[in-house]
Amino acid sequence: MLTLSGAPLLARFLLATSLLACGFANAGRPLTVDDANTDDAGSGHVEGWYARQPGRANTWTVAPAYAPIDGLELGALATRDRTAASTSQSLQAKWRITPSRENGCNSAAVLGVSQTRGQSGTTPFLNGLLTCSSTWGATHMNLGAQRAPGGPGVGSWGLAHEREWGQVTMHAEAFGQRLAKPTFQMGVRTNLARQLQVDATLGRINRETLFSVGLKQSF
């Protein structure tokens, strides 16, 4: 298992982004833990953000998503690590298995694949999602796995809770993968306009501070 302190820049980037590839790839900003909901049929969104990742990696990400039919959302993600001069991409499909509920739980599943440019092979990932909503907010639970080229399958997990406070929605979350230390993170989002969201996160992993700022445009 690679350690962040001794790995070269590219290895640090691959380790940092492996958490995102474990089914967290296209979680709705600013969450990393995914929710079990999809956009309405015929609608979608584009998210973009800057993040400081483990190993002091400076990354820029663009992630569009679109729901062609009710309960199915197709998404893509492209991340450029300016520190290691490396680019990764992923494609995924999210299927909402049960209808969303204002008071109660619903489930979904994500299937996707990611690849880092210049590296041979692809990394498939699968993630099960559960969202439970109430007057106290929404709790999201993820459980999944990924398999890097030539390597064994690695389990992943995530737990998050978010709640609205007036015009602002805040969340706290923890996520990680087997044999690695978890990431703890908090985030906030609000709308600048009806379909334009601004958001930010602040987190910690392995004594490092992580942060991100982003925008989300719905259509």
C-alpha positions as a LaTeX table, in Angstrom:
\begin{tabular}{lrrr}
\hline
Residue & $x$ (\AA) & $y$ (\AA) & $z$ (\AA) \\
\hline
Met1 & 0.00 & 0.00 & 0.00 \\
Leu2 & 1.44 & 3.38 & $-1.00$ \\
Thr3 & 1.91 & 6.05 & 1.62 \\
Leu4 & 1.30 & 9.71 & 0.87 \\
Ser5 & 4.51 & 10.84 & 2.55 \\
Gly6 & 6.91 & 8.82 & 0.40 \\
Ala7 & 5.15 & 8.41 & $-2.94$ \\
Pro8 & 6.15 & 10.40 & $-6.04$ \\
Leu9 & 3.67 & 12.98 & $-7.30$ \\
Leu10 & 1.96 & 10.74 & $-9.86$ \\
Ala11 & 1.53 & 7.92 & $-7.34$ \\
Arg12 & 0.06 & 10.39 & $-4.84$ \\
Phe13 & $-2.40$ & 11.57 & $-7.45$ \\
Leu14 & $-3.47$ & 8.03 & $-8.32$ \\
Leu15 & $-3.97$ & 7.21 & $-4.65$ \\
Ala16 & $-5.93$ & 10.41 & $-4.01$ \\
Thr17 & $-8.21$ & 9.97 & $-7.00$ \\
Ser18 & $-8.79$ & 6.27 & $-6.32$ \\
Leu19 & $-11.29$ & 7.26 & $-3.64$ \\
Leu20 & $-13.22$ & 9.23 & $-6.23$ \\
Ala21 & $-13.11$ & 6.34 & $-8.65$ \\
Cys22 & $-14.72$ & 4.05 & $-6.09$ \\
Gly23 & $-18.20$ & 5.09 & $-7.06$ \\
Phe24 & $-17.83$ & 8.55 & $-5.57$ \\
Ala25 & $-16.73$ & 9.89 & $-8.95$ \\
Asn26 & $-19.80$ & 11.92 & $-9.84$ \\
Ala27 & $-21.41$ & 12.58 & $-6.46$ \\
Gly28 & $-23.35$ & 15.85 & $-6.44$ \\
Arg29 & $-21.24$ & 18.79 & $-5.32$ \\
Pro30 & $-20.07$ & 19.48 & $-2.75$ \\
Leu31 & $-20.58$ & 15.93 & $-1.45$ \\
Thr32 & $-18.07$ & 13.18 & $-2.15$ \\
Val33 & $-20.44$ & 10.54 & $-0.74$ \\
Asp34 & $-23.13$ & 10.02 & $-3.39$ \\
Asp35 & $-26.88$ & 10.30 & $-2.85$ \\
Ala36 & $-29.46$ & 7.84 & $-4.19$ \\
Asn37 & $-31.29$ & 10.42 & $-6.31$ \\
Thr38 & $-31.06$ & 11.42 & $-9.97$ \\
Asp39 & $-31.92$ & 14.49 & $-12.02$ \\
Asp40 & $-35.42$ & 14.65 & $-13.46$ \\
Ala41 & $-35.91$ & 13.10 & $-16.90$ \\
Gly42 & $-34.71$ & 15.46 & $-19.62$ \\
Ser43 & $-32.60$ & 17.60 & $-17.29$ \\
Gly44 & $-29.01$ & 17.63 & $-16.15$ \\
His45 & $-26.16$ & 19.70 & $-14.77$ \\
Val46 & $-22.52$ & 20.62 & $-15.19$ \\
Glu47 & $-20.22$ & 20.90 & $-12.18$ \\
Gly48 & $-16.74$ & 22.39 & $-12.05$ \\
Trp49 & $-14.37$ & 22.78 & $-9.12$ \\
Tyr50 & $-10.83$ & 23.35 & $-7.94$ \\
Ala51 & $-9.52$ & 21.10 & $-5.15$ \\
Arg52 & $-6.40$ & 20.66 & $-3.04$ \\
Gln53 & $-6.02$ & 16.89 & $-2.78$ \\
Pro54 & $-3.73$ & 14.66 & $-0.65$ \\
Gly55 & $-0.05$ & 15.15 & $-1.44$ \\
Arg56 & $-0.74$ & 18.89 & $-2.06$ \\
Ala57 & $-2.06$ & 18.05 & $-5.52$ \\
Asn58 & $-3.85$ & 20.95 & $-7.23$ \\
Thr59 & $-6.69$ & 19.58 & $-9.36$ \\
Trp60 & $-9.35$ & 21.02 & $-11.67$ \\
Thr61 & $-12.44$ & 18.94 & $-12.44$ \\
Val62 & $-15.40$ & 19.19 & $-14.83$ \\
Ala63 & $-18.34$ & 16.75 & $-14.42$ \\
Pro64 & $-21.45$ & 16.87 & $-16.65$ \\
Ala65 & $-24.49$ & 14.64 & $-16.08$ \\
Tyr66 & $-27.80$ & 14.09 & $-17.86$ \\
Ala67 & $-30.93$ & 12.02 & $-17.18$ \\
Pro68 & $-32.39$ & 10.75 & $-20.48$ \\
Ile69 & $-35.23$ & 8.94 & $-18.70$ \\
Asp70 & $-36.68$ & 8.93 & $-15.22$ \\
Gly71 & $-34.42$ & 7.17 & $-12.73$ \\
Leu72 & $-31.34$ & 6.91 & $-14.98$ \\
Glu73 & $-28.52$ & 9.48 & $-14.89$ \\
Leu74 & $-25.44$ & 9.29 & $-17.13$ \\
Gly75 & $-22.34$ & 11.12 & $-15.99$ \\
Ala76 & $-18.74$ & 11.83 & $-16.94$ \\
Leu77 & $-15.79$ & 13.36 & $-15.13$ \\
Ala78 & $-12.43$ & 14.75 & $-16.20$ \\
Thr79 & $-9.78$ & 15.77 & $-13.65$ \\
Arg80 & $-6.51$ & 17.52 & $-14.41$ \\
Asp81 & $-3.80$ & 17.38 & $-11.76$ \\
Arg82 & $-1.65$ & 20.44 & $-12.43$ \\
Thr83 & 0.90 & 19.32 & $-9.85$ \\
Ala84 & 1.67 & 15.93 & $-11.45$ \\
Ala85 & 0.65 & 16.91 & $-15.02$ \\
Ser86 & $-1.76$ & 13.97 & $-15.12$ \\
Thr87 & $-5.34$ & 13.64 & $-16.38$ \\
Ser88 & $-7.99$ & 11.09 & $-15.40$ \\
Gln89 & $-11.48$ & 10.46 & $-16.78$ \\
Ser90 & $-14.48$ & 8.41 & $-15.76$ \\
Leu91 & $-17.89$ & 7.44 & $-17.13$ \\
Gln92 & $-20.75$ & 6.16 & $-15.02$ \\
Ala93 & $-24.46$ & 5.33 & $-14.98$ \\
Lys94 & $-26.62$ & 5.79 & $-11.89$ \\
Trp95 & $-29.86$ & 3.83 & $-11.62$ \\
Arg96 & $-32.37$ & 4.92 & $-9.00$ \\
Ile97 & $-33.84$ & 1.59 & $-7.93$ \\
Thr98 & $-36.66$ & 2.91 & $-5.73$ \\
Pro99 & $-38.48$ & 6.27 & $-5.90$ \\
Ser100 & $-37.14$ & 9.23 & $-3.91$ \\
Arg101 & $-39.07$ & 9.97 & $-0.71$ \\
Glu102 & $-39.31$ & 13.13 & 1.38 \\
Asn103 & $-39.74$ & 11.00 & 4.51 \\
Gly104 & $-38.16$ & 7.58 & 4.16 \\
Cys105 & $-35.38$ & 5.78 & 2.32 \\
Asn106 & $-34.60$ & 4.98 & $-1.30$ \\
Ser107 & $-31.79$ & 3.12 & $-3.02$ \\
Ala108 & $-29.69$ & 3.39 & $-6.15$ \\
Ala109 & $-26.66$ & 1.81 & $-7.79$ \\
Val110 & $-23.71$ & 3.23 & $-9.74$ \\
Leu111 & $-21.66$ & 1.35 & $-12.33$ \\
Gly112 & $-18.72$ & 3.00 & $-14.03$ \\
Val113 & $-15.15$ & 2.91 & $-15.24$ \\
Ser114 & $-12.19$ & 5.27 & $-14.83$ \\
Gln115 & $-8.82$ & 5.65 & $-16.50$ \\
Thr116 & $-5.70$ & 7.76 & $-16.06$ \\
Arg117 & $-4.16$ & 8.99 & $-19.30$ \\
Gly118 & $-0.83$ & 7.30 & $-20.00$ \\
Gln119 & $-1.64$ & 4.31 & $-17.78$ \\
Ser120 & $-2.62$ & 0.93 & $-19.27$ \\
Gly121 & $-5.99$ & $-0.56$ & $-18.42$ \\
Thr122 & $-9.14$ & 0.80 & $-16.83$ \\
Thr123 & $-10.60$ & 0.66 & $-13.32$ \\
Pro124 & $-14.23$ & $-0.50$ & $-13.10$ \\
Phe125 & $-16.22$ & 0.46 & $-10.00$ \\
Leu126 & $-19.59$ & $-0.42$ & $-8.51$ \\
Asn127 & $-21.34$ & 1.41 & $-5.69$ \\
Gly128 & $-24.57$ & 0.80 & $-3.79$ \\
Leu129 & $-26.33$ & 3.94 & $-2.51$ \\
Leu130 & $-28.93$ & 4.51 & 0.19 \\
Thr131 & $-30.53$ & 7.86 & 1.08 \\
Cys132 & $-32.83$ & 8.34 & 4.06 \\
Ser133 & $-34.66$ & 11.68 & 4.37 \\
Ser134 & $-36.57$ & 13.23 & 7.26 \\
Thr135 & $-37.22$ & 16.60 & 8.86 \\
Trp136 & $-33.66$ & 16.37 & 10.24 \\
Gly137 & $-32.15$ & 16.31 & 6.76 \\
Ala138 & $-30.83$ & 13.57 & 4.50 \\
Thr139 & $-28.36$ & 10.79 & 5.33 \\
His140 & $-26.44$ & 9.08 & 2.53 \\
Met141 & $-24.67$ & 5.72 & 2.78 \\
Asn142 & $-22.35$ & 4.20 & 0.15 \\
Leu143 & $-20.80$ & 0.76 & $-0.10$ \\
Gly144 & $-18.84$ & $-0.30$ & $-3.15$ \\
Ala145 & $-15.66$ & $-1.65$ & $-4.72$ \\
Gln146 & $-13.15$ & $-0.98$ & $-7.48$ \\
Arg147 & $-10.55$ & $-3.08$ & $-9.26$ \\
Ala148 & $-7.41$ & $-1.37$ & $-10.60$ \\
Pro149 & $-5.68$ & $-2.93$ & $-13.64$ \\
Gly150 & $-3.84$ & $-6.06$ & $-12.56$ \\
Gly151 & $-4.80$ & $-5.60$ & $-8.91$ \\
Pro152 & $-7.30$ & $-7.04$ & $-6.46$ \\
Gly153 & $-10.72$ & $-5.59$ & $-5.74$ \\
Val154 & $-10.76$ & $-2.91$ & $-3.03$ \\
Gly155 & $-13.86$ & $-2.09$ & $-0.98$ \\
Ser156 & $-15.02$ & 1.48 & $-0.40$ \\
Trp157 & $-17.50$ & 3.12 & 1.95 \\
Gly158 & $-19.01$ & 6.52 & 2.70 \\
Leu159 & $-21.41$ & 8.15 & 5.17 \\
Ala160 & $-22.78$ & 11.70 & 4.96 \\
His161 & $-25.53$ & 13.84 & 6.46 \\
Glu162 & $-26.79$ & 17.13 & 5.03 \\
Arg163 & $-29.37$ & 19.62 & 6.23 \\
Glu164 & $-30.83$ & 22.91 & 5.03 \\
Trp165 & $-30.44$ & 26.04 & 7.13 \\
Gly166 & $-32.45$ & 28.72 & 5.38 \\
Gln167 & $-30.80$ & 29.39 & 2.01 \\
Val168 & $-27.72$ & 27.34 & 2.91 \\
Thr169 & $-27.26$ & 23.55 & 2.96 \\
Met170 & $-24.44$ & 22.14 & 5.08 \\
His171 & $-23.07$ & 18.62 & 5.31 \\
Ala172 & $-20.58$ & 16.44 & 7.17 \\
Glu173 & $-19.18$ & 13.23 & 5.73 \\
Ala174 & $-16.60$ & 10.49 & 6.10 \\
Phe175 & $-15.40$ & 8.17 & 3.35 \\
Gly176 & $-12.55$ & 5.86 & 2.48 \\
Gln177 & $-11.46$ & 2.47 & 1.25 \\
Arg178 & $-10.16$ & $-0.73$ & 2.82 \\
Leu179 & $-6.66$ & $-0.52$ & 4.34 \\
Ala180 & $-6.58$ & 3.29 & 3.99 \\
Lys181 & $-7.25$ & 6.06 & 6.48 \\
Pro182 & $-10.67$ & 7.75 & 6.11 \\
Thr183 & $-11.27$ & 11.32 & 4.98 \\
Phe184 & $-13.43$ & 13.57 & 7.16 \\
Gln185 & $-15.00$ & 16.53 & 5.42 \\
Met186 & $-17.54$ & 19.33 & 5.82 \\
Gly187 & $-19.18$ & 21.35 & 3.08 \\
Val188 & $-21.64$ & 24.12 & 2.31 \\
Arg189 & $-23.67$ & 25.11 & $-0.73$ \\
Thr190 & $-26.12$ & 27.84 & $-1.71$ \\
Asn191 & $-27.70$ & 29.18 & $-4.89$ \\
Leu192 & $-26.53$ & 32.43 & $-6.49$ \\
Ala193 & $-29.44$ & 32.14 & $-8.92$ \\
Arg194 & $-32.25$ & 29.65 & $-9.49$ \\
Gln195 & $-30.04$ & 27.16 & $-11.35$ \\
Leu196 & $-26.55$ & 28.30 & $-10.34$ \\
Gln197 & $-24.99$ & 26.84 & $-7.20$ \\
Val198 & $-21.76$ & 27.83 & $-5.43$ \\
Asp199 & $-20.16$ & 25.44 & $-2.93$ \\
Ala200 & $-17.05$ & 24.65 & $-0.89$ \\
Thr201 & $-15.57$ & 21.87 & 1.27 \\
Leu202 & $-12.93$ & 21.59 & 3.99 \\
Gly203 & $-11.54$ & 18.23 & 5.11 \\
Arg204 & $-8.69$ & 16.28 & 6.70 \\
Ile205 & $-6.89$ & 13.04 & 5.90 \\
Asn206 & $-3.60$ & 11.72 & 7.26 \\
Arg207 & $-2.82$ & 15.09 & 8.93 \\
Glu208 & $-3.36$ & 16.98 & 5.67 \\
Thr209 & $-5.94$ & 19.70 & 5.11 \\
Leu210 & $-8.03$ & 19.38 & 1.94 \\
Phe211 & $-10.38$ & 21.95 & 0.42 \\
Ser212 & $-12.37$ & 22.69 & $-2.71$ \\
Val213 & $-14.51$ & 25.43 & $-4.25$ \\
Gly214 & $-16.93$ & 24.92 & $-7.10$ \\
Leu215 & $-19.94$ & 25.86 & $-9.20$ \\
Lys216 & $-22.89$ & 23.83 & $-10.45$ \\
Gln217 & $-25.10$ & 24.89 & $-13.36$ \\
Ser218 & $-28.38$ & 22.98 & $-13.78$ \\
Phe219 & $-30.37$ & 22.86 & $-17.01$ \\
\hline
\end{tabular}
